Coordinates of C-alpha atoms in Angstrom, one line a residue:
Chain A
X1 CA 207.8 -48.2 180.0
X2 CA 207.8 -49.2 183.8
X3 CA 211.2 -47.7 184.4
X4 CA 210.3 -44.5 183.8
X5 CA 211.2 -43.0 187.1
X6 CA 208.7 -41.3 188.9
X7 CA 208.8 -37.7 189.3
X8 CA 208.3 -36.4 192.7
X9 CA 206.2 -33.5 193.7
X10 CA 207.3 -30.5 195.8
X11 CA 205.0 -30.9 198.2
X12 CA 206.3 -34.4 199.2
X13 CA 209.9 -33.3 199.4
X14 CA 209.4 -30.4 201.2
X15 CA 210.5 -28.0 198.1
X16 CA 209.1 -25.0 197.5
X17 CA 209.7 -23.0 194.2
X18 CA 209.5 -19.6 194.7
X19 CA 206.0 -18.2 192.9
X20 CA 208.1 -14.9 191.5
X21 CA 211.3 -15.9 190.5
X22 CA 211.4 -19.9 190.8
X23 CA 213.8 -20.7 193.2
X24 CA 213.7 -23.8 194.9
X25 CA 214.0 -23.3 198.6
X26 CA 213.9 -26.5 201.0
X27 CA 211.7 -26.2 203.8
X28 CA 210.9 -22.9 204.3
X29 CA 208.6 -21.8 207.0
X30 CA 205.2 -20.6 205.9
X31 CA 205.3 -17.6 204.3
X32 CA 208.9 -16.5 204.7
X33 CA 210.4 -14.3 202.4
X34 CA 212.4 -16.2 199.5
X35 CA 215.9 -15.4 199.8
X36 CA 216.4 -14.3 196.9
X37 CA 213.2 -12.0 195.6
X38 CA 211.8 -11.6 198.6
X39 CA 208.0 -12.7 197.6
X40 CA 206.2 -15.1 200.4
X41 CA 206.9 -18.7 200.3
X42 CA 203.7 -20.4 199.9
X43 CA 203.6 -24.1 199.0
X44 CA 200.0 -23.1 197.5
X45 CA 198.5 -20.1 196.4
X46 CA 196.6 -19.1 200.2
X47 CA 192.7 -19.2 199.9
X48 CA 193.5 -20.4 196.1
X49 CA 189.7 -21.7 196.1
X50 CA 187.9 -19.7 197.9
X51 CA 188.9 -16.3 196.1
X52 CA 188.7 -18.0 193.4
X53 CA 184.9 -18.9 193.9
X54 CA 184.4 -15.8 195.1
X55 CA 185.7 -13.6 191.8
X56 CA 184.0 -16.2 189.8
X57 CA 180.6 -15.8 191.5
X58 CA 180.6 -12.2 190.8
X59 CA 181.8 -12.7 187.4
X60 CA 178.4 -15.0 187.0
X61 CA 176.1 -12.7 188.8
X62 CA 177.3 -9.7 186.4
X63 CA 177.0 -11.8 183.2
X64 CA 173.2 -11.2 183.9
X65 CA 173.1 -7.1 183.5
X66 CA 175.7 -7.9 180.9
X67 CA 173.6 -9.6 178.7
X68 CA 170.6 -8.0 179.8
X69 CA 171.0 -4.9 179.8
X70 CA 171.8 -2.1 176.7
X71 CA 175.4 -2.4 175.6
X72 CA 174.8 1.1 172.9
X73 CA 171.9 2.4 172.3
X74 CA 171.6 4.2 169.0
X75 CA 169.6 5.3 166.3
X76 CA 169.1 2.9 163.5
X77 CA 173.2 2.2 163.4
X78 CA 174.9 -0.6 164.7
X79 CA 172.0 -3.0 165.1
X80 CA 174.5 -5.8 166.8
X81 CA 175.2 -3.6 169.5
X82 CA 172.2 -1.6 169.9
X83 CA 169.9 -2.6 172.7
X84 CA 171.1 -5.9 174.2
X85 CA 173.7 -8.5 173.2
X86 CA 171.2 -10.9 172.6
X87 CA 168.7 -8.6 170.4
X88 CA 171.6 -7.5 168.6
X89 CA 172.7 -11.0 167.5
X90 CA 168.8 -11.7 167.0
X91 CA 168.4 -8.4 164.6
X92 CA 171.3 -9.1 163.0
X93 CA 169.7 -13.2 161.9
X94 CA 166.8 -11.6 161.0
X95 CA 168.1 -9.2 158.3
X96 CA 170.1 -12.3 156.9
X97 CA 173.4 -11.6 158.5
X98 CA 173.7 -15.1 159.3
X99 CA 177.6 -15.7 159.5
X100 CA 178.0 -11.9 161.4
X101 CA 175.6 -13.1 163.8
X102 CA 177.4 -16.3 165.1
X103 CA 180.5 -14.6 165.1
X104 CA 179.3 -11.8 167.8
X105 CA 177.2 -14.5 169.6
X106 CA 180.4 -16.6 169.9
X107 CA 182.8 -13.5 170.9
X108 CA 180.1 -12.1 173.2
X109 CA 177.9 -14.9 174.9
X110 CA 179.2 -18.9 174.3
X111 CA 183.1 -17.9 174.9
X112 CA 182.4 -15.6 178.2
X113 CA 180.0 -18.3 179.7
X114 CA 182.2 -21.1 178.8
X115 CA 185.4 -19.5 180.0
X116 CA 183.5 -19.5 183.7
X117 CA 181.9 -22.9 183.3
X118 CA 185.5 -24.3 182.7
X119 CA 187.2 -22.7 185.8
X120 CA 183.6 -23.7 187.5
X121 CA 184.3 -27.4 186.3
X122 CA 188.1 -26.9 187.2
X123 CA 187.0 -25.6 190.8
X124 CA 184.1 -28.3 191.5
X125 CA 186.7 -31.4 190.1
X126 CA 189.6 -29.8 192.7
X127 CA 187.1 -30.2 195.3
X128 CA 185.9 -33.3 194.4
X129 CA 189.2 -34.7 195.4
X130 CA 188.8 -36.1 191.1
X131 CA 191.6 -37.6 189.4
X132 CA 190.5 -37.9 186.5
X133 CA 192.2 -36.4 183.3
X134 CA 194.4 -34.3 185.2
X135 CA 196.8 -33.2 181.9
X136 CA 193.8 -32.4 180.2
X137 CA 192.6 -30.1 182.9
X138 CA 195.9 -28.7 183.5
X139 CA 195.7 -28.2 179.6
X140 CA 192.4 -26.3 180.0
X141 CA 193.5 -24.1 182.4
X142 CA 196.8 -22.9 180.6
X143 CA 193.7 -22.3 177.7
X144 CA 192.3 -20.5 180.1
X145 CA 195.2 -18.1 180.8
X146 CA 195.8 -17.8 177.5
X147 CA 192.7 -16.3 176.4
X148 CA 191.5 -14.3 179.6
X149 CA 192.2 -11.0 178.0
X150 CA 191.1 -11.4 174.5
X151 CA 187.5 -10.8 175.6
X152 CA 187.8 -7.4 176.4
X153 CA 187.8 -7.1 172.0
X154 CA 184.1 -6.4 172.2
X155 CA 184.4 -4.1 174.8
X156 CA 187.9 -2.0 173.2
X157 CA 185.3 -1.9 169.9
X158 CA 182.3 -0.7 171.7
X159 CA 184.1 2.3 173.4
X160 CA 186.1 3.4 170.3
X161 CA 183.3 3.2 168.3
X162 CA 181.1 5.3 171.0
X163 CA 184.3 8.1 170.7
X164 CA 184.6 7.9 166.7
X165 CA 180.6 8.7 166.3
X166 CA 180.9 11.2 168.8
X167 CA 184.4 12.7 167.1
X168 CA 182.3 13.1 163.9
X169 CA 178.9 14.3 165.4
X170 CA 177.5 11.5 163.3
X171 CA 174.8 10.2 165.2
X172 CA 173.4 9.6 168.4
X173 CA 175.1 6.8 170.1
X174 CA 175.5 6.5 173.7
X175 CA 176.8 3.1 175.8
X176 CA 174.4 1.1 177.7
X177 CA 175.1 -0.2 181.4
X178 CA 175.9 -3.5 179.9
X179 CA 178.8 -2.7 178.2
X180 CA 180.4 -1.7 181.3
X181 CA 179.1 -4.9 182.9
X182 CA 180.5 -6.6 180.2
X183 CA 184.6 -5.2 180.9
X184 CA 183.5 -6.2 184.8
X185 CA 183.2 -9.6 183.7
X186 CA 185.7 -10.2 181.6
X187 CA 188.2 -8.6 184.4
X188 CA 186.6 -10.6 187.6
X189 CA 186.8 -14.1 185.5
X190 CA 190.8 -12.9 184.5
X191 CA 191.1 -12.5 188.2
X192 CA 188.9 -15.7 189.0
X193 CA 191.1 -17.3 187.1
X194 CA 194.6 -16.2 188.5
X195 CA 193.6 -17.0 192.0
X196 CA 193.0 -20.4 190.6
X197 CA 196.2 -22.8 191.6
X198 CA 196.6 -25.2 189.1
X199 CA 198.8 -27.4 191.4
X200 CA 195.7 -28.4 193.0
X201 CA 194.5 -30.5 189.9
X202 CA 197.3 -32.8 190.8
X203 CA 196.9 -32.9 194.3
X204 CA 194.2 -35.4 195.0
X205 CA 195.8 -38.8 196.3
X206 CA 194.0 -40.5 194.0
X207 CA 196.3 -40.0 190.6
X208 CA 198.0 -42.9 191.1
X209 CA 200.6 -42.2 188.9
X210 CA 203.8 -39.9 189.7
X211 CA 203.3 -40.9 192.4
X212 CA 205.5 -38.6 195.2
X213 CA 208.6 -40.5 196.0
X214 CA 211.2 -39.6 198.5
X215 CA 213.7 -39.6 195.8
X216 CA 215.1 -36.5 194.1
X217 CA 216.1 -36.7 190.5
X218 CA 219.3 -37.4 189.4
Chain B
X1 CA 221.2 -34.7 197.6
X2 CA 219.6 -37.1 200.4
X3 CA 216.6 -35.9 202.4
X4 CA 216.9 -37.1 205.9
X5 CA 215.2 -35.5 208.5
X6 CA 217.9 -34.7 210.9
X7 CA 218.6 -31.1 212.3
X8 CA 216.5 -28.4 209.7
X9 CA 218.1 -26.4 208.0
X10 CA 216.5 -23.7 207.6
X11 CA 216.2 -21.7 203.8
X12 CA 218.6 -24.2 202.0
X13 CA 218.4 -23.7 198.3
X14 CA 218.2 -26.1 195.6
X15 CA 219.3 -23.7 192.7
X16 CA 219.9 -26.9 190.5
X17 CA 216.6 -27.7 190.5
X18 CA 213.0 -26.5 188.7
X19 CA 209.6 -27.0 190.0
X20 CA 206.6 -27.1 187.8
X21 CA 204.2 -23.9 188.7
X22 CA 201.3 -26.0 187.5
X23 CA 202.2 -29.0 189.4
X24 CA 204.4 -28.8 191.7
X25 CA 206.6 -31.8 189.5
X26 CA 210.6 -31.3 190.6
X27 CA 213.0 -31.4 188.1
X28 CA 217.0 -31.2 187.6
X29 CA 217.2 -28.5 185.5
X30 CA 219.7 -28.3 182.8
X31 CA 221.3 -26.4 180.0
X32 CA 219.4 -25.0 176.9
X33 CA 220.4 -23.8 173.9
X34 CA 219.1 -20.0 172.6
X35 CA 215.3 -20.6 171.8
X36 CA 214.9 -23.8 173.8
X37 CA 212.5 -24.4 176.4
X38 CA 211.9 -27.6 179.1
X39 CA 208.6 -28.8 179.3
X40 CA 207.3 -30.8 182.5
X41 CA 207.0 -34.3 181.8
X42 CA 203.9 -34.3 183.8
X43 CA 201.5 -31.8 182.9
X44 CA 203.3 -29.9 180.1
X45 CA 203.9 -26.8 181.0
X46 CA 206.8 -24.8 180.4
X47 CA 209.0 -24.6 183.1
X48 CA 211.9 -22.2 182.2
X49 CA 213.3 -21.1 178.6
X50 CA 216.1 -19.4 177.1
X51 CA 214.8 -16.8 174.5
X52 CA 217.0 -15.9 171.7
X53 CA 217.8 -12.8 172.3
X54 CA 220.5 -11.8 174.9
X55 CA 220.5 -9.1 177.3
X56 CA 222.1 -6.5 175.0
X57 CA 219.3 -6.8 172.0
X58 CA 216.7 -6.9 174.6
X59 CA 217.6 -3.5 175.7
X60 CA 218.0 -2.4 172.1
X61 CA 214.4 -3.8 171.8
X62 CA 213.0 -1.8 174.6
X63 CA 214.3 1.5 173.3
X64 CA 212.7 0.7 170.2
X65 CA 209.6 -0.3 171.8
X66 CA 209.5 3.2 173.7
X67 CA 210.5 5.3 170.5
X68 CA 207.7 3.5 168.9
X69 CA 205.0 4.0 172.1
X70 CA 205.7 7.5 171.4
X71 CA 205.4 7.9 168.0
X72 CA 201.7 5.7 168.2
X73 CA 200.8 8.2 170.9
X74 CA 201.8 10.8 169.2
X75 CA 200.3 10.0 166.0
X76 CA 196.7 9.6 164.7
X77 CA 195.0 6.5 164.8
X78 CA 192.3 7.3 162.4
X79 CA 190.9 9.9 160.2
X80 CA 187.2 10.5 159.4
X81 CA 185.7 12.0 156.6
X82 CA 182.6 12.7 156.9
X83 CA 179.8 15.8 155.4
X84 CA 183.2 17.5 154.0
X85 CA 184.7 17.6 157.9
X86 CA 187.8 15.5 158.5
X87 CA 188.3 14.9 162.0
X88 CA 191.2 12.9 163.5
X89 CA 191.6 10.8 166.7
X90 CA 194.3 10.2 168.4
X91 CA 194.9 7.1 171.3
X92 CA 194.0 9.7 174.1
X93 CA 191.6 11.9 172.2
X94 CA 189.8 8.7 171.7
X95 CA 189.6 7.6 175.3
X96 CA 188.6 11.3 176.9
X97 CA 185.7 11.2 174.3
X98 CA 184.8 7.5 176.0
X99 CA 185.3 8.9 179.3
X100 CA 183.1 12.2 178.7
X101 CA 180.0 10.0 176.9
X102 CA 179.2 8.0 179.5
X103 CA 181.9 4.8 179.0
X104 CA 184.2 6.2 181.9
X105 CA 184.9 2.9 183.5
X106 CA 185.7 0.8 180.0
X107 CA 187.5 4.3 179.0
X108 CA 189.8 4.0 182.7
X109 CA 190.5 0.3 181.6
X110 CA 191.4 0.9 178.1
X111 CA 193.8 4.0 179.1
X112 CA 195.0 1.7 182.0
X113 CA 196.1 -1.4 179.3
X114 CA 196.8 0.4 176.7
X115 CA 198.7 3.7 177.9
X116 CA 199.4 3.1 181.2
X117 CA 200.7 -0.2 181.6
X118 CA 202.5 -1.1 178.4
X119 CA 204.0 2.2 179.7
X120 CA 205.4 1.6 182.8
X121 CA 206.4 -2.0 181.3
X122 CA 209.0 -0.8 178.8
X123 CA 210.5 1.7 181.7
X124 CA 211.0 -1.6 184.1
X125 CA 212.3 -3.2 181.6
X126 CA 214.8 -0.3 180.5
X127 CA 215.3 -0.5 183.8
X128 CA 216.3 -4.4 185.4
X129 CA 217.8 -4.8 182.1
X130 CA 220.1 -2.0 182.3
X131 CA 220.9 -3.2 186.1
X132 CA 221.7 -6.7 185.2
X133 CA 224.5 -5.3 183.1
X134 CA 225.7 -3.9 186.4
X135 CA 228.0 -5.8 189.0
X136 CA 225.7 -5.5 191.9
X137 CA 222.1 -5.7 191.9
X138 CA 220.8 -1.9 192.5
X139 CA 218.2 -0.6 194.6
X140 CA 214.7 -1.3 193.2
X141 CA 215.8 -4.3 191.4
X142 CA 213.2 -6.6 193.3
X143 CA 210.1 -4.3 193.0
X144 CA 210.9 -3.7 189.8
X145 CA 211.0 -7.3 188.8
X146 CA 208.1 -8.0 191.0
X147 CA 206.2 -4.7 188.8
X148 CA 206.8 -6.7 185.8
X149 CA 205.4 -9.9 187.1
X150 CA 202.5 -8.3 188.3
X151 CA 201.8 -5.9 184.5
X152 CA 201.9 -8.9 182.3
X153 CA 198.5 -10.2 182.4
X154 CA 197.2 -6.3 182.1
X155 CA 198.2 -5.3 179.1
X156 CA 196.2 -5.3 176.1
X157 CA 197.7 -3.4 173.6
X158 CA 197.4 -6.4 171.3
X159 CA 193.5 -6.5 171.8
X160 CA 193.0 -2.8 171.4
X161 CA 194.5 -3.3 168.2
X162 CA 192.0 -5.3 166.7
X163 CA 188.9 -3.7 168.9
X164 CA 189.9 -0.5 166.3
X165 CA 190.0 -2.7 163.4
X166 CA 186.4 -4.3 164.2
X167 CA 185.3 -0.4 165.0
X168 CA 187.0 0.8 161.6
X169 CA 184.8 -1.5 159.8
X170 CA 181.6 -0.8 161.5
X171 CA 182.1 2.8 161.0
X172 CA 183.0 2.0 157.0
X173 CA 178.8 2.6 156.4
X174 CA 178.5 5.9 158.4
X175 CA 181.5 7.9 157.1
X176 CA 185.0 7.4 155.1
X177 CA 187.5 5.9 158.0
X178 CA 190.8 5.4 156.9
X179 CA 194.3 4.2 158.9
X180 CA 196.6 6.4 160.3
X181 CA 200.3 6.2 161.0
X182 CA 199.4 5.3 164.6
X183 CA 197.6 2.3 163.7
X184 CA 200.6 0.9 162.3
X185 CA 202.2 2.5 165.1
X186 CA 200.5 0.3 167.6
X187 CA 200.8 -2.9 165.1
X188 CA 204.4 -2.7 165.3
X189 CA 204.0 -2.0 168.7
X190 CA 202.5 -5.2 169.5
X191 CA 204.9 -7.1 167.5
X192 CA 207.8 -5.2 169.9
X193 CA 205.9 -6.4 172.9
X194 CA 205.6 -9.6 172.3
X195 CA 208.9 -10.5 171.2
X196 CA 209.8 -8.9 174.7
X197 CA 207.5 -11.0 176.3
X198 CA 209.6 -14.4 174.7
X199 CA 212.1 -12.8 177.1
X200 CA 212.5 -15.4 180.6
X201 CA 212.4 -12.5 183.0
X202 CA 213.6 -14.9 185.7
X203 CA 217.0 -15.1 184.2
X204 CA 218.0 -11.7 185.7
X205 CA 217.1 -12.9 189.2
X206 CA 220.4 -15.6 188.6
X207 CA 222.2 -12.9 187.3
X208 CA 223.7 -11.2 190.0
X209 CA 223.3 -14.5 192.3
X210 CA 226.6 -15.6 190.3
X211 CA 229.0 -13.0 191.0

């Protein structure tokens, strides 16, 4: 188990791997053109934390209108839409909908806010210097990734749903301000999230092991 | 393969080697067989693979993919029955009426990830496939690698896909909704796009390196 070799890190070696097309360049001067693709050389993402933040901060201060605000308003159809997110969810409970309910308040309002409180936590740990359960976070953040795009369902459903009632002239249905909201924040926390480099996790000198060694594979 | 410090070289490239995007980790990169893939050992992640399909069925792929786009687009999604009307919506019929009742901004995103972008995907891909069959690498290779890099993360037709499903059955109570041709359309779609998406794109940067 001990003689498991350590693996080095870029960063100690002086190796960059090109962001676009993954070549390894040694050395390169900040921000030169890879020789191959042309795309900057950076060793990290520039600003990684701070655009980061900022997308993310918008992301947080739009999940307010979001859930506040109408997403469709309508008469008498669609009570999980109509009005807010939240009285939606709450209508449909009250008519006995119980399983429909949890699956809109998942979709709409836990998944959303805990999408931004994990790149929050992934942010605040990076600049905490933390080593602590860095494959985990790494882990979380490939989650992350992974399901940025599927929140946009409730949006797709909203706006095909607004065009379909309309199609048919079969009732009165027109969006609220939140459901807009709602694509804003599902977009600024996709971009929040991209800016996010996850090299960082394993930047903090105190993961002890893997440690960097001057030694390149073999 | 020593690092002394000594006079600096500058731009010398390590070809042989891999570097973990989510860690920065360097590895020796090695061979792989069709459908393989290297984890890092560190964190995980996937640092290159070798998809199945070769250069010559990805392009076949892509030309299906388009045929396909065209026939979903061209197609109706859904028909609605309704009071004796019928009335049937097509992909962009479905977006103008978003954009005209007051959804404009959710209506520019959805034509953007589901027209636009899937769009200009395939034609890249027609594209820096059919260049890496050639000797030299063309004009427009780069930007058109770089494109493709950049249109991955935007496009949604997979999510569309089910956002008309969950509208189908909220609509079942109001009127008599039923599949059309271009639902299936964009369900095969998505399967074409994602077995395109197995596809390591960084391959055809090494491609014309070689010769």
């Amino acid at each position: 188990m001990a003689d498991e070799p350590l693996i080095p890190r870029g960063a100690a070696l002086g190796l960059i791997g090109c962001e676009a097309c993954g070549l390894v360049v040694e050395q390169p001067p900040d921000a030169a053109p890879c020789p191959r693709c042309g795309h900057p050389l950076h060793a990290r993402k520039p600003d990684s934390l701070t655009r980061s933040w900022a997308f993310l901060v918008a992301a947080f201060i739009l999940y307010l209108p979001a859930n506040l605000l109408p997403v469709l308003r309508s008469t008498k159809l669609f009570r999980s839409w109509s009005d807010t997110i939240m009285s939606g969810v709450v209508a449909l409970w009250n008519d006995g909908a119980y399983d429909l309910a949890i699956v809109v308040f998942t979709a709409s309002v836990v998944v959303p806010l805990l999408k931004m409180g994990a790149l929050a936590l992934l942010l605040v740990q990076v600049q905490r210097g933390s080593a602590q359960l860095p494959r985990e976070r790494a882990r979380l953040y490939r989650i992350l990734e992974f399901i940025g795009h599927w929140s946009m369902l409730d949006v797709f459903a909203v706006a095909l749903l607004i065009a379909l009632v309309h199609f048919g002239s079969l009732a009165n249905a027109e969006p609220g301000a939140g459901i807009v909201a709602f694509g804003a924040v599902v977009v600024l926390t996709m971009l929040a999230t991209m800016s996010f480099d996850p090299r960082l996790i394993w930047d903090s000198t105190r993961i002890p092991d893997r440690r960097a060694t001057d030694r390149l594979p073999t | 393969m020593d690092m002394k410090d000594g006079a600096p070289a500058p731009l010398r490239l390590r070809p042989e080697l891999a570097i973990c995007e989510h860690c920065d980790s360097v590895h020796q990169r090695g061979p792989l067989a069709p459908g393989e893939a290297a984890d890092c050992r560190v964190c995980g992640a996937t640092l290159y693979r070798r998809s199945r399909l070769d250069i010559d069925a990805m392009l076949a792929l892509t030309v299906a993919a388009l045929i396909v786009f065209v026939l979903a687009n061209a197609a109706p999604i859904v028909t609605m029955q309704s009071a004796g009307v019928t009335t049937r919506g097509w992909l962009m019929t479905m977006v103008a009426s978003a954009w005209s009742h007051g959804v404009g901004p959710v209506a520019a995103i959805a034509a953007g990830t589901v027209f636009l972008f899937p769009l200009a995907q395939l034609a890249l891909y027609l594209f820096v496939l059919h260049a890496a069959r050639l000797p030299a690498r063309p004009k427009g290779f780069g930007a058109a690698m770089h494109g493709l890099r950049w249109l991955r993360p935007w496009s949604m037709v997979e999510v569309f896909l089910i956002g008309i499903l969950v509208s189908i059955i909220k609509m079942s109570s109001l009127a008599r909704v039923t599949a059309e041709a271009g639902l299936w359309g964009f369900g095969v779609l998505t399967i074409l796009l994602t077995a395109l998406s197995t596809f390591e794109l960084r391959a055809l940067w090494e491609i014309h390196d070689g010769r």
